[in-house]
Tab-separated table of C-alpha atoms and ligand atoms in Angstrom:
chain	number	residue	atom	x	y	z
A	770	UNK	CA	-133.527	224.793	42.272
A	771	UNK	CA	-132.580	223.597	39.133
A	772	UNK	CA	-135.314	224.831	37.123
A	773	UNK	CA	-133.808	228.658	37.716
A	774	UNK	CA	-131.042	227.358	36.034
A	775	UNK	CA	-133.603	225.739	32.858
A	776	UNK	CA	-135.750	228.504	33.236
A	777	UNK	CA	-133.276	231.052	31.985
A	778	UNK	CA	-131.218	228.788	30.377
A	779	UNK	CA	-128.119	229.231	32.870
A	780	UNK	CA	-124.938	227.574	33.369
A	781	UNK	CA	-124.444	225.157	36.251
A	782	UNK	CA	-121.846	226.466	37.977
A	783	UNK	CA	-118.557	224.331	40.131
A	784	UNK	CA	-116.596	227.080	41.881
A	785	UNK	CA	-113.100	225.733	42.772
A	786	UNK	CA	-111.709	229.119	42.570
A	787	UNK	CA	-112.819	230.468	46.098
A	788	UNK	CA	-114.839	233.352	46.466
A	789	UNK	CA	-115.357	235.022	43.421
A	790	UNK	CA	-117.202	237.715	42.742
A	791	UNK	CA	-117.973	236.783	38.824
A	792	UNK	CA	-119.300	233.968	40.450
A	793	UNK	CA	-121.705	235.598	42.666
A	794	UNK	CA	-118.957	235.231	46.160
A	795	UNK	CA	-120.411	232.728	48.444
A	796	UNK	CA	-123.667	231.208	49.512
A	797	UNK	CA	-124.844	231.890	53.065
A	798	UNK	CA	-125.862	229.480	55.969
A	799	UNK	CA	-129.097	228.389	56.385
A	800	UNK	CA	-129.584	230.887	59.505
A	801	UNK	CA	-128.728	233.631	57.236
A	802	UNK	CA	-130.858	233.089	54.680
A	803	UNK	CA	-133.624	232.746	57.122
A	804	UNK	CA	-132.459	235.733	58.873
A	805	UNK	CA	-133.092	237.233	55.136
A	806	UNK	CA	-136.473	235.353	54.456
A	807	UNK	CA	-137.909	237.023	58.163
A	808	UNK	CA	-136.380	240.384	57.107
A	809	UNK	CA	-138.559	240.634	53.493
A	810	UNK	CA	-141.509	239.611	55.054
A	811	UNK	CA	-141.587	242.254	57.673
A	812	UNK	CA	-142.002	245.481	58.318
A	813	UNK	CA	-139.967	247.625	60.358
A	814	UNK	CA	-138.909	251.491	61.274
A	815	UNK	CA	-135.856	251.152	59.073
A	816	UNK	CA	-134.258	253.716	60.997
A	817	UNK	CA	-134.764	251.987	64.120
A	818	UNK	CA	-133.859	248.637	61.878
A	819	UNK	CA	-130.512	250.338	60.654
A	820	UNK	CA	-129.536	252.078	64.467
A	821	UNK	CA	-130.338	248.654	66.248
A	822	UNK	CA	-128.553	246.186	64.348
A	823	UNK	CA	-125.393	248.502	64.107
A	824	UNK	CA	-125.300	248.611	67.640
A	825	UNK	CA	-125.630	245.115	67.889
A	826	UNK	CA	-122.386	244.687	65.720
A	827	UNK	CA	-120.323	247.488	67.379
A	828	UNK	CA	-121.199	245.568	70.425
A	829	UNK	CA	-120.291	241.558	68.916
A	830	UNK	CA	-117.131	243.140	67.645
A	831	UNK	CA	-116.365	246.155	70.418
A	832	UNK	CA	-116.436	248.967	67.971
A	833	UNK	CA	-117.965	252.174	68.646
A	834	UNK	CA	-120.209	251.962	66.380
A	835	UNK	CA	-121.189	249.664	63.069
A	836	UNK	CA	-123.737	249.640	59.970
A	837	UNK	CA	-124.755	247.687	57.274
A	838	UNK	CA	-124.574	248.896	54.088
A	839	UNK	CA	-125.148	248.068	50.240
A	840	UNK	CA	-121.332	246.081	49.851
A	841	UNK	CA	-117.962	247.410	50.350
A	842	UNK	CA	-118.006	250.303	47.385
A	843	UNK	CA	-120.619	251.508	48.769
A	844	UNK	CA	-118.886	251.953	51.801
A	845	UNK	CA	-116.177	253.167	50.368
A	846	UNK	CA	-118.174	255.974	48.056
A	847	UNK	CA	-120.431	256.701	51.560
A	848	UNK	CA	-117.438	256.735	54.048
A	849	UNK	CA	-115.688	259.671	51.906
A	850	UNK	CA	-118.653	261.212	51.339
A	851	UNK	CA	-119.162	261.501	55.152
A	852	UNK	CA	-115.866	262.680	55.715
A	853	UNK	CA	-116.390	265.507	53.216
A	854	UNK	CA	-119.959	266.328	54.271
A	855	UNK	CA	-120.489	265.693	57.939
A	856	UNK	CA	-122.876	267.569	59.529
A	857	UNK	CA	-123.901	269.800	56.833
A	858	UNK	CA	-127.424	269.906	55.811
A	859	UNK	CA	-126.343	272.088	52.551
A	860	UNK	CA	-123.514	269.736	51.352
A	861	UNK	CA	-125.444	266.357	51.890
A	862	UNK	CA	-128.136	267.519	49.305
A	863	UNK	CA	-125.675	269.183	46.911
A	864	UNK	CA	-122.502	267.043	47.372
A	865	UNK	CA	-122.054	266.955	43.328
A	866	UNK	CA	-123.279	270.688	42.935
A	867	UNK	CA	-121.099	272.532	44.843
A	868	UNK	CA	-118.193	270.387	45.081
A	869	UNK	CA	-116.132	270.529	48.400
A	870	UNK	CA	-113.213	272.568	48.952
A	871	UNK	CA	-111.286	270.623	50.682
A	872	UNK	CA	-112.017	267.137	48.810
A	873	UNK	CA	-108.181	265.192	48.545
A	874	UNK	CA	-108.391	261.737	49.557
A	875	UNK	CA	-104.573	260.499	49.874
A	876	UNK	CA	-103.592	256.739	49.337
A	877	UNK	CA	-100.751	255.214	48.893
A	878	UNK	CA	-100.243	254.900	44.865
A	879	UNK	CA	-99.612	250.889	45.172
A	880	UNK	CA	-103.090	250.911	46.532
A	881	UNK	CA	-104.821	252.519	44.027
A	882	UNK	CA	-106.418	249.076	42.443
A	883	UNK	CA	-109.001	247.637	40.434
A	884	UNK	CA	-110.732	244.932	42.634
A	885	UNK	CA	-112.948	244.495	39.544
A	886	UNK	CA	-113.873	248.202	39.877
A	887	UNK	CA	-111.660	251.168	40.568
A	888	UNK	CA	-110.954	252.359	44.239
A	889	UNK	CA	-110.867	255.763	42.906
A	890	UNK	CA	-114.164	255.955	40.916
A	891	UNK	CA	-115.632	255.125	44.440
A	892	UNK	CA	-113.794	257.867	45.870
A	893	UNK	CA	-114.991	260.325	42.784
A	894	UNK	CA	-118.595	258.663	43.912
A	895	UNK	CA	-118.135	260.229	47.834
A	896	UNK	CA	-116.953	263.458	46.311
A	897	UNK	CA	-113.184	263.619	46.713
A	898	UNK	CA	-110.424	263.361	44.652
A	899	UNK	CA	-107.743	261.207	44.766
A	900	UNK	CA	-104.129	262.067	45.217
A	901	UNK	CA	-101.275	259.295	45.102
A	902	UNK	CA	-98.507	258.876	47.787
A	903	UNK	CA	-95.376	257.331	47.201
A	904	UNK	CA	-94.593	255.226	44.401
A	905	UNK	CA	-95.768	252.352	42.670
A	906	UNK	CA	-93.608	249.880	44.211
A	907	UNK	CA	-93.883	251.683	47.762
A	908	UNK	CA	-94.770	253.679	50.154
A	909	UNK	CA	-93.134	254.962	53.635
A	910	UNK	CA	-94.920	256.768	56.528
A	911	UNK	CA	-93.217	260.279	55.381
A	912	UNK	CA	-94.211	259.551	51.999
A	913	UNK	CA	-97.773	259.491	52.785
A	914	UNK	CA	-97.347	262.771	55.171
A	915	UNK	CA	-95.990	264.233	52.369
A	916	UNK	CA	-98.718	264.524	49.874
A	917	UNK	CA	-100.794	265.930	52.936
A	918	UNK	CA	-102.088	269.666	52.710
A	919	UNK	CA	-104.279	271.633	53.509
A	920	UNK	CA	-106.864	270.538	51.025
A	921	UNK	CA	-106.520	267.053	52.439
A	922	UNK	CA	-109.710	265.422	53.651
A	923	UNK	CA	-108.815	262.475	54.388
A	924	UNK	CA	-106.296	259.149	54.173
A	925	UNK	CA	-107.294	255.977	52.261
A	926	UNK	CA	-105.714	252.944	52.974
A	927	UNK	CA	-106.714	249.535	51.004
A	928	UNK	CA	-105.587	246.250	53.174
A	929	UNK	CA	-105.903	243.665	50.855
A	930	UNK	CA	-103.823	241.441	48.470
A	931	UNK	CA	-104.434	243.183	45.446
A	932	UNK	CA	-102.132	245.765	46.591
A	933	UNK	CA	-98.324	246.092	46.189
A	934	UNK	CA	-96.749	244.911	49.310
A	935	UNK	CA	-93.630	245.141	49.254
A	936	UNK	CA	-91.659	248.825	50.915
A	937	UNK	CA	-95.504	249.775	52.313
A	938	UNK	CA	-96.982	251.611	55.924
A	939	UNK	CA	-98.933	249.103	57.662
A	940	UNK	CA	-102.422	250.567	58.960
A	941	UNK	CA	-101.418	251.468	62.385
A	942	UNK	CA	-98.234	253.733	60.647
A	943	UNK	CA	-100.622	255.174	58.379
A	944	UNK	CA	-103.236	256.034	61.369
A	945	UNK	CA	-100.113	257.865	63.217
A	946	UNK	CA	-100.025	259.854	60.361
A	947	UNK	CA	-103.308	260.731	60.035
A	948	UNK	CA	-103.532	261.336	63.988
A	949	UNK	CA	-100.448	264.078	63.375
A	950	UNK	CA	-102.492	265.590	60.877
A	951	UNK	CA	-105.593	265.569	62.443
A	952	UNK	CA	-107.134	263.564	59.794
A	953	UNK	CA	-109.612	260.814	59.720
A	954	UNK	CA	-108.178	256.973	58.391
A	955	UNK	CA	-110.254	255.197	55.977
A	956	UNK	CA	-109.390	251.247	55.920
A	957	UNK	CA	-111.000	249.288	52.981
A	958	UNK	CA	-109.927	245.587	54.221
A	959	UNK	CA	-113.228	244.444	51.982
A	960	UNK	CA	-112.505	240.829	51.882
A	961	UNK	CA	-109.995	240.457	55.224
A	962	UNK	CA	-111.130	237.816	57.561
A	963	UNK	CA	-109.999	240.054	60.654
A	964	UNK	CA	-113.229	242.162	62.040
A	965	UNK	CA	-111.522	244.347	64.425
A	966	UNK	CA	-107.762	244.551	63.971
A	967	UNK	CA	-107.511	247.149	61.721
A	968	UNK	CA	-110.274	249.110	64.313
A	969	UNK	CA	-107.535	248.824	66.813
A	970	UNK	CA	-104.716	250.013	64.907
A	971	UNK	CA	-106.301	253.165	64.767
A	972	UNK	CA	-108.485	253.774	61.775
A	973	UNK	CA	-111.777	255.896	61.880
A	974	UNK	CA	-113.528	253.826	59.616
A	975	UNK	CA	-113.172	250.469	58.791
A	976	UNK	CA	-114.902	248.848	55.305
A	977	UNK	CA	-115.809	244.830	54.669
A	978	UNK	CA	-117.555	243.169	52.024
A	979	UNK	CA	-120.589	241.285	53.271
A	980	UNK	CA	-120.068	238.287	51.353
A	981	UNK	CA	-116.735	237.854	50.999
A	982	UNK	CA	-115.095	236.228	54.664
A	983	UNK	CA	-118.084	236.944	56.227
A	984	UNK	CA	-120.217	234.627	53.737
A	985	UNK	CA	-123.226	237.148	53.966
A	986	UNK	CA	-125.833	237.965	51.933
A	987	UNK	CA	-124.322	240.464	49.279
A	988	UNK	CA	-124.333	243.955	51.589
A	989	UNK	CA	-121.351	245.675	53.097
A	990	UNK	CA	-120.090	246.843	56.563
A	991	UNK	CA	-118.590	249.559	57.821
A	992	UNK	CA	-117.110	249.778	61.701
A	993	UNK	CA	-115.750	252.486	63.075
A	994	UNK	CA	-115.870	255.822	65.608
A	995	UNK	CA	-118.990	256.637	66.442
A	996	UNK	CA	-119.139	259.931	65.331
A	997	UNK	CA	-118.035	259.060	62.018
A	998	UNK	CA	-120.175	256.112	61.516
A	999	UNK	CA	-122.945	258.698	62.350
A	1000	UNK	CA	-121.799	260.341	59.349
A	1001	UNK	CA	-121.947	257.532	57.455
A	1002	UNK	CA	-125.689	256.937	58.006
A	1003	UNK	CA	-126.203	260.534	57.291
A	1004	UNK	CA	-125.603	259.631	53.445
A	1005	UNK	CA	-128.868	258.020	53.072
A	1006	UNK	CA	-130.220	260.984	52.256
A	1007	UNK	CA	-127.433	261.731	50.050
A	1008	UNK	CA	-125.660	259.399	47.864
A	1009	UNK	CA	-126.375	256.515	50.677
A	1010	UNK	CA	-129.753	256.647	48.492
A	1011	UNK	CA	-128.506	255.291	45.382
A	1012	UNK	CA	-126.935	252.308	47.264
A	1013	UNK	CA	-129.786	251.586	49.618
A	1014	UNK	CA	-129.382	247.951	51.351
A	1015	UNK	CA	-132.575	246.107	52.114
A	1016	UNK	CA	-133.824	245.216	55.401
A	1017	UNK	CA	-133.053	241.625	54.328
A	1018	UNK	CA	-129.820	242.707	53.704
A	1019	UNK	CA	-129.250	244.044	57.167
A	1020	UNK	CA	-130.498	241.039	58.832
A	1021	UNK	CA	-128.754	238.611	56.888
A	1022	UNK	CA	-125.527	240.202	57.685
A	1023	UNK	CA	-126.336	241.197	61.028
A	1024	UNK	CA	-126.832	236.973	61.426
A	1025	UNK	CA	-123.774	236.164	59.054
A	1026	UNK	CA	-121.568	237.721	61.448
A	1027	UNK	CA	-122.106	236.477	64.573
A	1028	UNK	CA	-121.864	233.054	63.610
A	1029	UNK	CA	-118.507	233.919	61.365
A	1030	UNK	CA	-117.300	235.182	64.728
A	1031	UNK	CA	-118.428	231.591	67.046
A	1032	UNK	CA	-118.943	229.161	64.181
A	1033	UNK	CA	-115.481	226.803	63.910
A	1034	UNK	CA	-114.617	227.178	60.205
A	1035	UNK	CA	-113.876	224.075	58.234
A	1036	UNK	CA	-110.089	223.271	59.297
A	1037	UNK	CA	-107.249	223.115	56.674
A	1038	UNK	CA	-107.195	219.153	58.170
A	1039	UNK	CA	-110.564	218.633	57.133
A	1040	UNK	CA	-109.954	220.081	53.512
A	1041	UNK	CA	-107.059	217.639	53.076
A	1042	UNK	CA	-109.681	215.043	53.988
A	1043	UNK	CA	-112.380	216.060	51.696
A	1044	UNK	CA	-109.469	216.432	48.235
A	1045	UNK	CA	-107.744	213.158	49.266
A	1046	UNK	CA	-109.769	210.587	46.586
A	1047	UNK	CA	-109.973	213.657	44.108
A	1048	UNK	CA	-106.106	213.467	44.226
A	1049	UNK	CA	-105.875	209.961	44.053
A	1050	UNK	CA	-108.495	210.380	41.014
A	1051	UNK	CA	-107.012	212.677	39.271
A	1052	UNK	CA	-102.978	211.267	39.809
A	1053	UNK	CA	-104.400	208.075	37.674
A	1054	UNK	CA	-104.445	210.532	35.101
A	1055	UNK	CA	-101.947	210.453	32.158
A	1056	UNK	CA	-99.865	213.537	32.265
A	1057	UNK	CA	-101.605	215.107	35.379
A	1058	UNK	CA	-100.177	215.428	39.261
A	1059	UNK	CA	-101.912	216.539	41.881
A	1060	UNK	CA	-100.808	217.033	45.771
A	1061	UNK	CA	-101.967	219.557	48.848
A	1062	UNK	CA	-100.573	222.994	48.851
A	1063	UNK	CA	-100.776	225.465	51.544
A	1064	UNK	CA	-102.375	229.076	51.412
A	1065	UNK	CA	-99.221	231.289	50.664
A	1066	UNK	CA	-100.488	233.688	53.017
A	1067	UNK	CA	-100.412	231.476	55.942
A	1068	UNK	CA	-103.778	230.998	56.434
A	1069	UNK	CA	-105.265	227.199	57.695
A	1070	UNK	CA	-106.589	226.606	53.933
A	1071	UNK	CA	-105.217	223.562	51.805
A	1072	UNK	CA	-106.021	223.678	48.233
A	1073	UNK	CA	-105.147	220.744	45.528
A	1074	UNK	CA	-102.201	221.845	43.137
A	1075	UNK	CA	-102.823	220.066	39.772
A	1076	UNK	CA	-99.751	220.124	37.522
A	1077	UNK	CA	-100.511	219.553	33.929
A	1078	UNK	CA	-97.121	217.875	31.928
A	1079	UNK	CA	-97.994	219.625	28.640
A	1080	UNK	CA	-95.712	217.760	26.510
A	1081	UNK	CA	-97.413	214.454	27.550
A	1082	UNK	CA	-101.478	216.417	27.794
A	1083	UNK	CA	-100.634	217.999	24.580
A	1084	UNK	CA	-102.622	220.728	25.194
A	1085	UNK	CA	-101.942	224.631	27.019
A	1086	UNK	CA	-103.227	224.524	29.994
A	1087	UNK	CA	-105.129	227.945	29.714
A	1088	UNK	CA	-106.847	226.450	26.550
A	1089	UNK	CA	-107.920	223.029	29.286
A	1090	UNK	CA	-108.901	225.912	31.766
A	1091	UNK	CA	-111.533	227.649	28.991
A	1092	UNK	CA	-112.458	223.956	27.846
A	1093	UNK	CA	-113.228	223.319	31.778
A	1094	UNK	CA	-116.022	226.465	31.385
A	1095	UNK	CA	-117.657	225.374	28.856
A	1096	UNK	CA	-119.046	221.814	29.357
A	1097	UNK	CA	-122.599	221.323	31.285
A	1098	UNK	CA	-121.110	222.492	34.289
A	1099	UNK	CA	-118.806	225.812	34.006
A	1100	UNK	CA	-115.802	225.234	36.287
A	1101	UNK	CA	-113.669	227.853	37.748
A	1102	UNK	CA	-110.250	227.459	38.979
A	1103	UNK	CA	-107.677	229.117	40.423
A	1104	UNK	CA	-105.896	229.823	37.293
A	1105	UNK	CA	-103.511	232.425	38.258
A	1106	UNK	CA	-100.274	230.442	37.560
A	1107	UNK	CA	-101.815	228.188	34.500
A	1108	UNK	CA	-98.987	229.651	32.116
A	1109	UNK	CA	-96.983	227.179	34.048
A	1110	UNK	CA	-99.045	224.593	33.906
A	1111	UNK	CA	-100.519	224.861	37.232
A	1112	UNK	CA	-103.899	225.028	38.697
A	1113	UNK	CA	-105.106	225.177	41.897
A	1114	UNK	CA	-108.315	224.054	43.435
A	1115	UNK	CA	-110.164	225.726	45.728
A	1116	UNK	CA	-112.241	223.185	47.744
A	1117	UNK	CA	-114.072	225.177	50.398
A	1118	UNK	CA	-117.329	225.808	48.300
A	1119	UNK	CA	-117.026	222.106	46.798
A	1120	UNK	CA	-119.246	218.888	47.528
A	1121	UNK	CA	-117.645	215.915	47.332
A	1122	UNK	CA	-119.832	214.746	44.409
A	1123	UNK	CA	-118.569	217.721	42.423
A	1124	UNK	CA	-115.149	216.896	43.181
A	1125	UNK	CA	-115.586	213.524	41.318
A	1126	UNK	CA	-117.444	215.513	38.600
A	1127	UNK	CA	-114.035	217.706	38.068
A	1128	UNK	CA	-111.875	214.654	37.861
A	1129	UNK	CA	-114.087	213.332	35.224
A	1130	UNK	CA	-113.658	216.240	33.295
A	1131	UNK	CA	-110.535	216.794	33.383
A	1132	UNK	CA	-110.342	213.200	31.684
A	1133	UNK	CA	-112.611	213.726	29.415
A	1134	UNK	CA	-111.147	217.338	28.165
A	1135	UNK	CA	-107.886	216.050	27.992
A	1136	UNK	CA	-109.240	212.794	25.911
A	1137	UNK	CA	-110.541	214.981	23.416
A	1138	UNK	CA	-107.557	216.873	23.074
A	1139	UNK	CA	-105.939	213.471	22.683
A	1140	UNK	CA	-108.081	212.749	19.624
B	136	PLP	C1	-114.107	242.940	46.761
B	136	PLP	C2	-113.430	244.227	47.099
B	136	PLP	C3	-114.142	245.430	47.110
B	136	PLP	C4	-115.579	245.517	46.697
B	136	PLP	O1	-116.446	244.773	47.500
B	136	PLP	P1	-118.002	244.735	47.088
B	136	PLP	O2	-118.690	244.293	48.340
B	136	PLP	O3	-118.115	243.745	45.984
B	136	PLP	O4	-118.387	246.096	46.658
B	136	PLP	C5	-113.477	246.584	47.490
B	136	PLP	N1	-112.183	246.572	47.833
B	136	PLP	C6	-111.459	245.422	47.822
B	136	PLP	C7	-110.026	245.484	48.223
B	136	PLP	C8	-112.053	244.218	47.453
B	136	PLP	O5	-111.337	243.085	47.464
């Protein structure tokens, strides 16, 4: 494996940041990759391939009806495209000829992000056009109605904590709305860890990331009514083409999920366990404290806090946080809050070797910076 990395001269890579996307997300299970191995060396009817294995997800998860697509944008571009084109043999093959009448996706204007990409150049992507609801800092349920007419196509909603949250509709308000307007609900909940909640509170269609919770192979998923889920599939022949997934793709994630839904995750317990001598390691430090901290979303995921004491360290710690990239091994933190002087490590994608390999450079940065 290493000589990929010496063949094209790449950086080792330590990802204490979680999953990442610069950083290529996650690496799948064993069964998964296998799952992806069987997939390129087959053949199948990749209609058959694509019909089959979304039925098997609709039924792990008890959605009408599933499929697996390229990753979440995709689903996002292909999910308003379906909503705009449907059944239409004319508007599938000239979606970005004739452009739709009726093409206004509404969204809440606090959920109008970059994830590292624009929601709304997926939406442009699909077709439609996107028109804000609310304000910045929030939106209610009669805000959203109100930017409804009769242009309206549908109603985006992005569930995910790159979104204001403060003074905002949950999903099930904004699929009331939506239901009084006759409207179908798009969710994107791309990197959410629930698979069917936001199903059940009532939206139409319902977006993942493959790789993200899931730890798939990089592909998306999209749940949702079976009707418009039918839709969805329709787009291969329209923009669905451009953002084909392979039929190792489908398996892979087809695999990935049903053991994310009956595989016991690593507990927050066992975390502790695994970053207790990299604590210890890194407290003998001069200037440096480290201790457990708990996900601030509640979740069961500890992650080391390392507090830098700058006056005593002598260096920023956003400079010691670039220095950490650059040495044989790039590592990545969780360096949201390093203006402080705080870093957080991410230790679910970490081997206990490279914890003792982070320590050790964290010594030897701030030695250097010493001299
Ligand atoms: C990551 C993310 C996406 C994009 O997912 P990809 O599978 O990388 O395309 C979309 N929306 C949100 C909210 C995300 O966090």
């Amino acid at each position: 494996m290493s000589s990929i990395y010496e063949k094209y001269n790449l950086k080792q890579v330590i990802n204490a940041s979680g999953r990442m996307t610069i950083l290529g997300v996650s690496t799948p299970r064993p069964e998964v990759v296998e799952a992806m191995v069987t997939g390129v060396n087959h053949y199948f009817e990749m209609k058959d391939l694509v019909n089959k294995t979304g039925e098997y997800i609709a039924g792990l998860l008890g959605t009408e009806g599933a499929v697996v697509v390229a990753c979440a944008s995709a689903g996002i571009a292909q999910s308003v495209a379906a909503v705009l084109v449907k059944d239409s043999d004319w508007l599938l093959e000239n979606l970005h000829v004739t452009p739709v009448e009726n093409n206004e996706i509404v969204l809440p204007k606090g959920h109008n992000v970059n994830f590292g990409a624009p929601v709304g150049t997926m939406v442009a992507l699909g077709g439609g056009k996107l028109v804000e609801a609310g304000y910045a800092n929030e939106c209610s349920a009669e805000q959203l109605a109100a930017a409804i007419t009769p242009r309206t196509a549908a109603i985006l909603y992005i569930k995910s904590h790159h979104c204001v949250q403060k003074s905002m509709l949950n999903v099930a308000q904004a699929a009331a709305v939506a239901q009084q307007h006759n409207l179908p609900l798009i969710v994107d909940a791309a990197a959410e860890e629930d698979l069917q909640r936001y199903y059940h509170d009532g939206a139409d269609l319902v977006i993942y990331s493959g790789a993200k919770a899931i730890e798939g192979p990089t592909s998306g998923l999209v749940v949702g009514k079976k009707q418009y889920v039918e839709w969805v599939k329709r787009q291969s022949g329209g923009i669905g083409r451009a953002m084909k997934v392979g039929k190792e793709g489908i398996l892979g994630l087809t695999t990935a999920i049903e053991y994310y839904l009956s595989a016991t995750k690593e507990s927050g317990a066992q975390m502790v366990e695994k970053m207790t001598p990299f604590i210890e390691a890194l407290n003998g430090l001069p200037g440096v404290s480290a201790r457990v901290v708990w996900d601030s979303a509640g979740r069961d995921i500890a992650r080391t806090e390392i507090k830098f004491d700058e006056a005593r360290t002598g260096v920023p710690t956003g400079t010691l946080v670039e220095q950490l990239k650059q040495g044989e091994y790039a590592i990545y933190f969780r360096g949201y809050k390093a203006n402080e002087g705080i870093i957080e490590a991410d230790v679910r994608s970490v081997t206990a070797d490279q914890l003792a390999i982070i320590s050790r450079r964290i010594g030897e940065c701030l030695q250097e910076n010493q001299a």
